[in-house]
Short mmCIF file of C-alpha atoms in Angstrom, two decimals:
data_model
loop_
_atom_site.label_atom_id
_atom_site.label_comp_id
_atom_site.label_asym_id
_atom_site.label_seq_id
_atom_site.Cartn_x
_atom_site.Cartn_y
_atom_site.Cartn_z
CA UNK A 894 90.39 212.60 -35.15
CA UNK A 895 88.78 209.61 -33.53
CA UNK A 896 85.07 208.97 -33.23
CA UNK A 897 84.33 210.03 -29.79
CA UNK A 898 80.88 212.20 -30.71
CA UNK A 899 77.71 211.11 -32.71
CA UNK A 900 78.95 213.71 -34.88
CA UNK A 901 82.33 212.62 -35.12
CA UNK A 902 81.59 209.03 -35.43
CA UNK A 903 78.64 209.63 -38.20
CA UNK A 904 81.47 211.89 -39.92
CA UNK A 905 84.28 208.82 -39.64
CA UNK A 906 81.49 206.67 -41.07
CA UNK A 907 80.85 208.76 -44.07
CA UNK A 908 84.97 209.06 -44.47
CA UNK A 909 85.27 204.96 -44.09
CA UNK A 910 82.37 204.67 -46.74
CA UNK A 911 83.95 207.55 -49.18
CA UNK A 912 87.10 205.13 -49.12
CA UNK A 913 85.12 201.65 -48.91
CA UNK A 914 83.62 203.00 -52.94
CA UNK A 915 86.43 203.55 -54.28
CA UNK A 916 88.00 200.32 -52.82
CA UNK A 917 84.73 198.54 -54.22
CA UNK A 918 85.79 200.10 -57.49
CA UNK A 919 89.46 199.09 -57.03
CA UNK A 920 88.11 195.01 -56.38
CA UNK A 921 85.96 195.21 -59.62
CA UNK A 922 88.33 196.67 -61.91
CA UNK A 923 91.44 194.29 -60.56
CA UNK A 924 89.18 191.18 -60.38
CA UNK A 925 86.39 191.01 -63.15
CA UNK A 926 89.22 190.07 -65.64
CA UNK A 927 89.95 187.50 -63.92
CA UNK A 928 85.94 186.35 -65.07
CA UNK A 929 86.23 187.53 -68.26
CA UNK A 930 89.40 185.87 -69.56
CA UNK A 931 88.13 183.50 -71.95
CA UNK A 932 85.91 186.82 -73.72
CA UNK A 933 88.87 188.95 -73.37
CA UNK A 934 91.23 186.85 -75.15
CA UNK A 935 88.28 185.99 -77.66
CA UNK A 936 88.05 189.38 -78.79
CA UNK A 937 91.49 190.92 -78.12
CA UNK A 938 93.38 187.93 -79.67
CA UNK A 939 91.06 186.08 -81.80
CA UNK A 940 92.68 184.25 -84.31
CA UNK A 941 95.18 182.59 -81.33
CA UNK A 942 91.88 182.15 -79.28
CA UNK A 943 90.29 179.73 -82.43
CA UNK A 944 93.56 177.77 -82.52
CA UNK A 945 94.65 177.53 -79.27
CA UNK A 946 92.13 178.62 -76.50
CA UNK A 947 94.54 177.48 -73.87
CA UNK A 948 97.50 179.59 -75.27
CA UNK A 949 94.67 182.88 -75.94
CA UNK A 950 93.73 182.27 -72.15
CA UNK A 951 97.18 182.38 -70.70
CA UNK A 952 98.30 185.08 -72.63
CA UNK A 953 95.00 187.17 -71.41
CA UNK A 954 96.98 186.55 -68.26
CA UNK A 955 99.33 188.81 -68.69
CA UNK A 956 96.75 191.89 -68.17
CA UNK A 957 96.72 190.86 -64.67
CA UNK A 958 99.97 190.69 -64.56
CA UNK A 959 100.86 194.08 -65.84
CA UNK A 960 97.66 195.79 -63.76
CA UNK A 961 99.54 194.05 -60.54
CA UNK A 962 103.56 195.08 -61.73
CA UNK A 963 101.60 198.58 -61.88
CA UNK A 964 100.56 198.90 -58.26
CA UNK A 965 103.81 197.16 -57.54
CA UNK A 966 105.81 199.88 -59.08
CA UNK A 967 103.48 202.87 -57.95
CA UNK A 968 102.52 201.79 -54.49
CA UNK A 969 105.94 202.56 -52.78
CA UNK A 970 106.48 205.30 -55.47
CA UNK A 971 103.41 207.74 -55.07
CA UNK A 972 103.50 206.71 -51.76
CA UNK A 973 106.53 208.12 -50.83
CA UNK A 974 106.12 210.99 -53.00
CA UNK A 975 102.89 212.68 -51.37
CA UNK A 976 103.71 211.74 -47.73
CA UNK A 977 104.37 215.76 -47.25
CA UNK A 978 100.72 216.38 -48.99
CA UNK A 979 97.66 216.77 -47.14
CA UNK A 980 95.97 213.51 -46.68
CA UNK A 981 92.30 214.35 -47.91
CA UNK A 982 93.77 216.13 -51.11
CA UNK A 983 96.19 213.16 -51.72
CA UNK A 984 92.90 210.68 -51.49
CA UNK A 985 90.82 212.89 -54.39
CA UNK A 986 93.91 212.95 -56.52
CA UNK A 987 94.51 208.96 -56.45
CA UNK A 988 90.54 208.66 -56.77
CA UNK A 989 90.93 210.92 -59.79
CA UNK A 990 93.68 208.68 -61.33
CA UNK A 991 91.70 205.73 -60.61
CA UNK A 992 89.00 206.74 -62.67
CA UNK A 993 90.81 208.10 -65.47
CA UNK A 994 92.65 204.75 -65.77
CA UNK A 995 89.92 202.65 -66.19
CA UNK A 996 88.56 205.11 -68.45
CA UNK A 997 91.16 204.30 -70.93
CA UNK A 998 90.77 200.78 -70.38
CA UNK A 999 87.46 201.06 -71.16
CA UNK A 1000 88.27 202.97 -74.90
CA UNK A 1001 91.53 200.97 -75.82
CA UNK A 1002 90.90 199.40 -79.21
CA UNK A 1003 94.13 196.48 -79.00
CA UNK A 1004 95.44 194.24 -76.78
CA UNK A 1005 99.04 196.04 -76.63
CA UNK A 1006 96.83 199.17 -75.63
CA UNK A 1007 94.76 197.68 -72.95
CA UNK A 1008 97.89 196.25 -71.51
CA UNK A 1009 98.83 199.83 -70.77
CA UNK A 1010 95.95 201.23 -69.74
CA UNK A 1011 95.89 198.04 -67.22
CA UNK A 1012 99.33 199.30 -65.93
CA UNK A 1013 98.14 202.67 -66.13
CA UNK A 1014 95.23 201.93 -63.86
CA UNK A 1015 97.06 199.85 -60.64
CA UNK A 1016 99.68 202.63 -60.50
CA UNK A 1017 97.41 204.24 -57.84
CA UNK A 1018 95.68 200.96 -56.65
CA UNK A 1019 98.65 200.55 -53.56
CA UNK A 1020 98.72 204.17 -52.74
CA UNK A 1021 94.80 204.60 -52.00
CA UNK A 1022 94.62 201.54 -50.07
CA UNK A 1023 97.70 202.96 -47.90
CA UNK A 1024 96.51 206.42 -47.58
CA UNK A 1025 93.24 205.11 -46.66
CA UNK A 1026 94.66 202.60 -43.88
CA UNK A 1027 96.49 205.95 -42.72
CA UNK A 1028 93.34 207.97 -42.86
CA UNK A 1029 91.30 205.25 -41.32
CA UNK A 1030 93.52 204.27 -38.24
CA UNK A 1031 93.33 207.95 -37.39
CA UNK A 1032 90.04 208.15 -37.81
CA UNK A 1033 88.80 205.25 -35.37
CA UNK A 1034 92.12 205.95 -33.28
CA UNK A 1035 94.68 203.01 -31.30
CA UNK A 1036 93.05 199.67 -30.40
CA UNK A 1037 90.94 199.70 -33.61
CA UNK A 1038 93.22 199.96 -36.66
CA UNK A 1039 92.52 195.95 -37.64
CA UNK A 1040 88.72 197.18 -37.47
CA UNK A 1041 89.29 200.59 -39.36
CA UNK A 1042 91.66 199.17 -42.12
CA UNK A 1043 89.05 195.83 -42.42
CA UNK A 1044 85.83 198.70 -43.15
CA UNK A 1045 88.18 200.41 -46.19
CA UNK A 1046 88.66 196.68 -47.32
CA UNK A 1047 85.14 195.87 -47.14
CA UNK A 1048 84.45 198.01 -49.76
CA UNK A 1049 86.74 195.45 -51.63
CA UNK A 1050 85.38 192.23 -50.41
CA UNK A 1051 81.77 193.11 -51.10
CA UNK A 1052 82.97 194.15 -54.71
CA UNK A 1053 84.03 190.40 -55.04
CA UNK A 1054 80.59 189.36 -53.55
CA UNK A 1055 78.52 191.08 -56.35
CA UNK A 1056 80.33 193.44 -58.33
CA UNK A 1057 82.99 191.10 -59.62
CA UNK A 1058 80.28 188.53 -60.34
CA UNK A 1059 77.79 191.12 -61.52
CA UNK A 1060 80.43 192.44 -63.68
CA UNK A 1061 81.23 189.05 -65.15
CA UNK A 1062 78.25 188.14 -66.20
CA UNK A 1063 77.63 191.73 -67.60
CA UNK A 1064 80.71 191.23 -69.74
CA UNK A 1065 79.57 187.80 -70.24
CA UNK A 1066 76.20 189.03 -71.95
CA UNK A 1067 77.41 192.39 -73.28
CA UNK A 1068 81.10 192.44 -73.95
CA UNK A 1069 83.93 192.59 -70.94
CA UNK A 1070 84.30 196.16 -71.62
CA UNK A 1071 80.51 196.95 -70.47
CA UNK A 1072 82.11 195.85 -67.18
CA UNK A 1073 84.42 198.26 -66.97
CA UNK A 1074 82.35 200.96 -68.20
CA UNK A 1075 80.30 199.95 -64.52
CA UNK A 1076 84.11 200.74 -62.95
CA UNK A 1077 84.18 203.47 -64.71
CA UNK A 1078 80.95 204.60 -62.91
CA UNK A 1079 81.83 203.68 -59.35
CA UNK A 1080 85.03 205.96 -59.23
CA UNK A 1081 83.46 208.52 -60.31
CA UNK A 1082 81.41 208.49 -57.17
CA UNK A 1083 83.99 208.19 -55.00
CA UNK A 1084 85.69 210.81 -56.29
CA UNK A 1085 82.88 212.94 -55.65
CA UNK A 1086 82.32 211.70 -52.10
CA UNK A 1087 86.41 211.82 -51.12
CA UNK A 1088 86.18 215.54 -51.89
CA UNK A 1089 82.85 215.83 -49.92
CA UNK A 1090 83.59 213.32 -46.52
CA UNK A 1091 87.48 212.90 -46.40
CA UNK A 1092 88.21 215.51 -43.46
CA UNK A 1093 91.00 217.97 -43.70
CA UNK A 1094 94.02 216.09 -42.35
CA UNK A 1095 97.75 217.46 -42.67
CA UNK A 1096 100.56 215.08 -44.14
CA UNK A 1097 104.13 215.93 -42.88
CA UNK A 1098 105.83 218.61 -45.01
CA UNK A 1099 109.10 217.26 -43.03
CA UNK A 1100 109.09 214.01 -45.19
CA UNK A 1101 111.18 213.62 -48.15
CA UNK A 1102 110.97 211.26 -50.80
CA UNK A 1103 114.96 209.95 -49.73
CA UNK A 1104 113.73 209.53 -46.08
CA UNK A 1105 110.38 207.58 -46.96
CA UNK A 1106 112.50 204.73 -48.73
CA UNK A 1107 114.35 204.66 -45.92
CA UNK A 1108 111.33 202.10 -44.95
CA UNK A 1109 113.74 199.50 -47.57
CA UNK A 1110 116.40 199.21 -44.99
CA UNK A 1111 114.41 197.39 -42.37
CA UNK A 1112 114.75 193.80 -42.50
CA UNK A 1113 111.44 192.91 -41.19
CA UNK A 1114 109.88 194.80 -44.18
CA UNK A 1115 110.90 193.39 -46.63
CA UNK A 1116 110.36 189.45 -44.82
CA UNK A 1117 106.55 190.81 -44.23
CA UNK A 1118 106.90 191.90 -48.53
CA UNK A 1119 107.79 188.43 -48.98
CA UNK A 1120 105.08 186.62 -46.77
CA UNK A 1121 102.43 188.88 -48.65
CA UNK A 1122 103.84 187.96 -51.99
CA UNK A 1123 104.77 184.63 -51.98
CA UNK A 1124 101.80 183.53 -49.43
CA UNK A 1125 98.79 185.48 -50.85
CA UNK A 1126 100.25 184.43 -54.41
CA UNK A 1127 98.19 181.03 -53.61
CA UNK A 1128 94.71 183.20 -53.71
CA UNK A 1129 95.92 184.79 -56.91
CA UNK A 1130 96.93 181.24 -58.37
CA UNK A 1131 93.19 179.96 -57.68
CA UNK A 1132 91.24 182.72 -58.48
CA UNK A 1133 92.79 184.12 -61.24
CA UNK A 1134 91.53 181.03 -63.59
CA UNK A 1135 87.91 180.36 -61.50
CA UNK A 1136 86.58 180.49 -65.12
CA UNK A 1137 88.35 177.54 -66.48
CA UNK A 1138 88.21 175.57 -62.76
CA UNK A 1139 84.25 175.99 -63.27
CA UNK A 1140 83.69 175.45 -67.17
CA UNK A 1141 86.73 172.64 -67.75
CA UNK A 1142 87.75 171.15 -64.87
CA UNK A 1143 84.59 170.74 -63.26
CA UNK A 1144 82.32 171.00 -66.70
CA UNK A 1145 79.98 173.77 -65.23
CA UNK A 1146 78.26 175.82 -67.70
CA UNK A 1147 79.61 179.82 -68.31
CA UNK A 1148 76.55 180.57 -65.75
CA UNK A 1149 78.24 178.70 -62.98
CA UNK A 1150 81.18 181.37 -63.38
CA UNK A 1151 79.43 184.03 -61.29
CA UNK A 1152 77.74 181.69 -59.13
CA UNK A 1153 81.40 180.34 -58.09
CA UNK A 1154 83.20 184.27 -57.92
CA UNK A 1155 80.48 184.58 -55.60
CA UNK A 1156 80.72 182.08 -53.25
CA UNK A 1157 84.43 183.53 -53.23
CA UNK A 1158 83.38 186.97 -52.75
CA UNK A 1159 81.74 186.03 -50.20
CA UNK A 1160 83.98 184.07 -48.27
CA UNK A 1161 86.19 187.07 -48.59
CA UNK A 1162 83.64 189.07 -47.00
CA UNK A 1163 83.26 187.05 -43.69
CA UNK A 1164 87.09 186.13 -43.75
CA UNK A 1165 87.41 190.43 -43.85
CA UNK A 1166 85.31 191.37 -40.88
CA UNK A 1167 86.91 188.28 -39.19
CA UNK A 1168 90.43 189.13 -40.18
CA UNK A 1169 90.18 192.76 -39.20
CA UNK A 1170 89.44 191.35 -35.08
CA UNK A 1171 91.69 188.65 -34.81
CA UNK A 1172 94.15 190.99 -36.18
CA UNK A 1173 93.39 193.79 -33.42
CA UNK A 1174 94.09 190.33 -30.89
CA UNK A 1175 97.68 189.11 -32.26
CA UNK A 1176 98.95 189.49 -36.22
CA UNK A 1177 101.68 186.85 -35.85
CA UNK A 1178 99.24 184.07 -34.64
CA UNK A 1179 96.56 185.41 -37.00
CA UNK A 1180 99.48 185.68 -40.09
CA UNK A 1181 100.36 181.96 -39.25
CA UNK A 1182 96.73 180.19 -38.46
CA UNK A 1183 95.35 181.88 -41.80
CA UNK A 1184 98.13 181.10 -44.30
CA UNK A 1185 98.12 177.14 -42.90
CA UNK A 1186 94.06 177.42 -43.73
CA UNK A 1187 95.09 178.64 -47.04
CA UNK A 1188 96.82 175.92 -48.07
CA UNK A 1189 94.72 173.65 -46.64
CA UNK A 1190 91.80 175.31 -48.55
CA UNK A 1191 93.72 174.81 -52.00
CA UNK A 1192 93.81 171.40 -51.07
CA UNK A 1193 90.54 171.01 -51.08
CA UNK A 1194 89.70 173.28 -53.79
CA UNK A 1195 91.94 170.92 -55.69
CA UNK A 1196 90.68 167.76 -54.80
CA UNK A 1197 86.59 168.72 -55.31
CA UNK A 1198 87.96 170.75 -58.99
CA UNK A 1199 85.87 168.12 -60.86
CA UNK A 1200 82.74 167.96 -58.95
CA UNK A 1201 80.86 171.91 -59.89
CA UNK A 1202 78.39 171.59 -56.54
CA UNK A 1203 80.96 170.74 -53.80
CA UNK A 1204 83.97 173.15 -55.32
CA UNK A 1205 82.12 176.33 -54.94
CA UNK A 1206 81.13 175.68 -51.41
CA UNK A 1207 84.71 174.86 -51.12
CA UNK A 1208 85.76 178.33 -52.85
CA UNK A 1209 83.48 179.75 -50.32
CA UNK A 1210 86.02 178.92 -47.69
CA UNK A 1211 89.05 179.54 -49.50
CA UNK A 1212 88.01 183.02 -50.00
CA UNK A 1213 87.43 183.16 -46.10
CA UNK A 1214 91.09 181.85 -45.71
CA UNK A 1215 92.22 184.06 -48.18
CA UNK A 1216 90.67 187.59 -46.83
CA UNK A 1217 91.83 187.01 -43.35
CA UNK A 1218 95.53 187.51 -44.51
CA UNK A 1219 95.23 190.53 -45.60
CA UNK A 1220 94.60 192.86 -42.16
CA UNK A 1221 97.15 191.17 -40.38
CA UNK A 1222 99.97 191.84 -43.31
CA UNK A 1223 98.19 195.26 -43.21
CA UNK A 1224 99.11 195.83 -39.46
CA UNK A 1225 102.09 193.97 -39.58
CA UNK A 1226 103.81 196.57 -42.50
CA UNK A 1227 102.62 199.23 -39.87
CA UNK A 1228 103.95 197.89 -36.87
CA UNK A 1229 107.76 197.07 -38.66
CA UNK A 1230 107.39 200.79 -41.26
CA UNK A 1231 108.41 202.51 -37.90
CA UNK A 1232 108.14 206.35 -38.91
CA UNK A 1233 107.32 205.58 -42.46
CA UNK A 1234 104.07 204.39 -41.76
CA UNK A 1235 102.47 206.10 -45.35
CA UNK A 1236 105.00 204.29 -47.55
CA UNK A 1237 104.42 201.04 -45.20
CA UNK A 1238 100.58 200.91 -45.80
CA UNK A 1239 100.83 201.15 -49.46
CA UNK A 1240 103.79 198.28 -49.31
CA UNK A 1241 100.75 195.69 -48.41
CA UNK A 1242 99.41 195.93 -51.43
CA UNK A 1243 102.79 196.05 -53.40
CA UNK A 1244 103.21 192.68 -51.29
CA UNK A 1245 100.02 191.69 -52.52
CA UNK A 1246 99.81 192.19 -55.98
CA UNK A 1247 103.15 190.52 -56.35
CA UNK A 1248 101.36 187.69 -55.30
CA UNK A 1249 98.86 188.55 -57.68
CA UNK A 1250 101.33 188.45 -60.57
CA UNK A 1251 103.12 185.31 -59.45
CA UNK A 1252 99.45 183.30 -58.92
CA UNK A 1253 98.15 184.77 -62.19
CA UNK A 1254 101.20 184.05 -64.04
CA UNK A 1255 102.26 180.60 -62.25
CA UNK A 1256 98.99 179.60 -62.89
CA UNK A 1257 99.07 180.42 -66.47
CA UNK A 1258 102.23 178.81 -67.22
CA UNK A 1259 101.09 175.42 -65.41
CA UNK A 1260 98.10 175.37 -67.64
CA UNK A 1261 99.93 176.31 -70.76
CA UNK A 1262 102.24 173.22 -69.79
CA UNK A 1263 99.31 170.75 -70.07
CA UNK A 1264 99.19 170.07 -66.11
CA UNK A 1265 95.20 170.80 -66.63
CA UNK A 1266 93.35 173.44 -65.23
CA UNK A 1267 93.48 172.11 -61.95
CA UNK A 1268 97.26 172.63 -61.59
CA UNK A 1269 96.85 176.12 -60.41
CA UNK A 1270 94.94 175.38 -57.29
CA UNK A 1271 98.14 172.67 -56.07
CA UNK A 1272 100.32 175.57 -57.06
CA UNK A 1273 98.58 177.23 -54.67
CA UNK A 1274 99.06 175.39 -51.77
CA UNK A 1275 102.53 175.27 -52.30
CA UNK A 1276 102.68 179.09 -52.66
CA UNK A 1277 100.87 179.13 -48.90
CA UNK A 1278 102.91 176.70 -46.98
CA UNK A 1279 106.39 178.94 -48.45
CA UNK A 1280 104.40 181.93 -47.00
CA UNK A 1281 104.13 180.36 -43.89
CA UNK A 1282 107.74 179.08 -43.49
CA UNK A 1283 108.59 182.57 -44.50
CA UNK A 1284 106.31 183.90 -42.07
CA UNK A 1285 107.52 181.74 -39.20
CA UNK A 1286 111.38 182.75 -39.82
CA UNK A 1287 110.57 186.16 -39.64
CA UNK A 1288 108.64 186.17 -36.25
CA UNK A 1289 112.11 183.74 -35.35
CA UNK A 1290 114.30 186.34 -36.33
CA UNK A 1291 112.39 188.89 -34.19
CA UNK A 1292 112.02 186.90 -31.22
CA UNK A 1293 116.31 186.36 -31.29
CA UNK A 1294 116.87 189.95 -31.49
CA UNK A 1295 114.63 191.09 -28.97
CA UNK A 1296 115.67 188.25 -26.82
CA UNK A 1297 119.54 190.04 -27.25
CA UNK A 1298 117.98 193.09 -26.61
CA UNK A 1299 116.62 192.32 -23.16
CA UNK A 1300 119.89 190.65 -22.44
#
């Protein structure tokens, strides 16, 4: 289905919009932790938070760890499991998970119990976002699939423009889980609206779950895995402890917190939109140009940590650095997934939220070392510049064997 009609094109709209919710939803419930640390660990691990805030802080960590090894493990998995299932069905279902996910987040009463529910809850996170780049590149047909996948992932950008920071400073004022009870909320309506906009589209009853991981045999996946999780681990190292860069290293007050997630949020908003054309133009030069500017941007954030004014213009820009990755890994995991191209969507954000687990917990460990809570934003720009080395061998190895091709 592509958009050719005003009636076509208003009903893509209200299918890209049905899909941007729920990926708002997915942003808020995967980033407002990252806000909330300091009152998570505060109320989940209290007497360790009064005698060590450091140690409470890090160890908060590991729920965005686990919600990360959780779309990890069920991206590829679910992915290559409803290939065969019709598309709009296989959207309501993962909406439906989504929701009940965060729902037990939302009722856990310990820390060992919210660290399930947070594993619970990104098991369908990789899965949506592939089915919906899918769904989307259909939808808006060839030439546009930077543009359709960057509308889904608008729906995630804008969440870090004000729902992660409105979501902070709820939890901030009324308890972190009041946050999620919001995420809570916003699934719910895109569950409804999936069920209602989604068109009927048929998966491929062919597909087996043995010939979808067939997608693990080609090379270029799994060097396009490692660009996404060792590269976009740099935007996970800074942004997973934006509290602690805003209220210790720079001395900001807990106010500044939002103020600072949304100067990122809305970098990642322009770096989106821009990421999705330049992507359309050329992924290799737009995979190399934005990971440099990524570690160029830690650099900076690094450097200007102690001054609260100029860092969160600076985050502003990291977050534009940051977003622009994403559509061209996106593409890329299309372009290289050959037939497998639902199990090779949902890889991007398997790729992705192994970088989130290696910034978040690299970042953790550097603070719990007493390096200061500035050390995560150098660790970033190291994690960046590997990206891009790893990034510029792969397009090498290409270029040789299509150079032996020819010949």
């Amino acid at each position: 289905m592509t958009s050719s009609t005003p009636e076509s094109r208003g009903a893509a709209k209200m299918a890209l919009l049905s899909m941007a919710i729920g990926a708002f939803g997915i942003g808020m419930t995967e980033f407002t932790s990252m806000g909330l640390l300091p009152g998570i660990a505060g109320d989940l691990r209290p007497a360790l938070y009064e005698a060590s805030p450091e140690e409470a802080v890090a160890q908060a960590g590991i729920l965005i760890s686990l919600y990360a090894l959780g779309v990890v493990v069920g991206a590829p998995t679910i992915a290559a499991v409803v290939s065969r299932f019709p598309r709009h069905r296989v959207m309501i279902a993962l909406a439906g998970a989504l929701l009940i996910g965060n729902v037990l987040t939302v009722i856990a009463p310990t820390f060992e119990l919210v660290a399930v529910s947070r594993f619970l809850a990104g098991l369908p996170h990789g899965a949506f976002f592939g089915m919906a780049a899918v769904v989307a590149s259909e939808l808006l047909g060839p030439g546009r699939r930077g543009w359709g996948v960057a509308m889904v992932m608008t729906g995630l950008t804008i969440a870090n423009l004000v729902g992660v920071p409105g979501g902070t400073f709820l939890g901030q004022v009324l308890g972190w889980r009041a946050a999620y009870l919001v995420v809570v909320v916003v699934f719910a309506v895109a569950l409804v609206m999936c069920w209602r906009f989604i068109p009927a589209t048929p998966g491929d009853p062919g597909r087996t779950f043995r010939q979808e991981l067939g997608v693990f045999r080609i090379r270029q996946v799994w060097l396009t895995i490692a660009i996404g999780a060792i590269g976009f681990g740099a935007f996970f190292a800074v942004y997973s402890y934006v509290a602690t860069l805003m209220t210790e290293a720079a001395g900001a007050p807990a106010w500044a917190v939002p103020v600072a997630l949304m100067a990122l949020g809305g970098g990642m908003v322009v770096g989106n939109v821009l990421g999705g054309k330049l992507a359309d133009i050329s992924v290799k030069r737009t995979l190399l140009a934005s990971l440099g500017a990524l570690a160029a941007c830690s650099v900076v954030v690094a450097v200007l940590s102690t001054w609260a004014v100029a860092v969160v213009p600076a985050l502003f820009v990291f977050g534009i650095a940051g977003q622009v990755v994403t559509p061209a890994i996106q593409l890329r995991l299309l372009d290289v997934a050959a037939e497998h191209q639902a199990i090779g969507a949902a890889l991007n954000h398997s790729a992705l939220n192994i970088g989130n687990s290696i910034g978040a917990a690299l970042g953790g460990t550097v603070i719990a070392a007493g390096l200061g809570y500035v050390a995560p934003a150098w660790l970033g720009a190291a994690l960046a510049s590997a990206g891009l080395v790893i990034a510029a061998a792969a397009f090498s190895v290409e270029k040789r064997r299509q150079a032996v091709a020819v010949a």
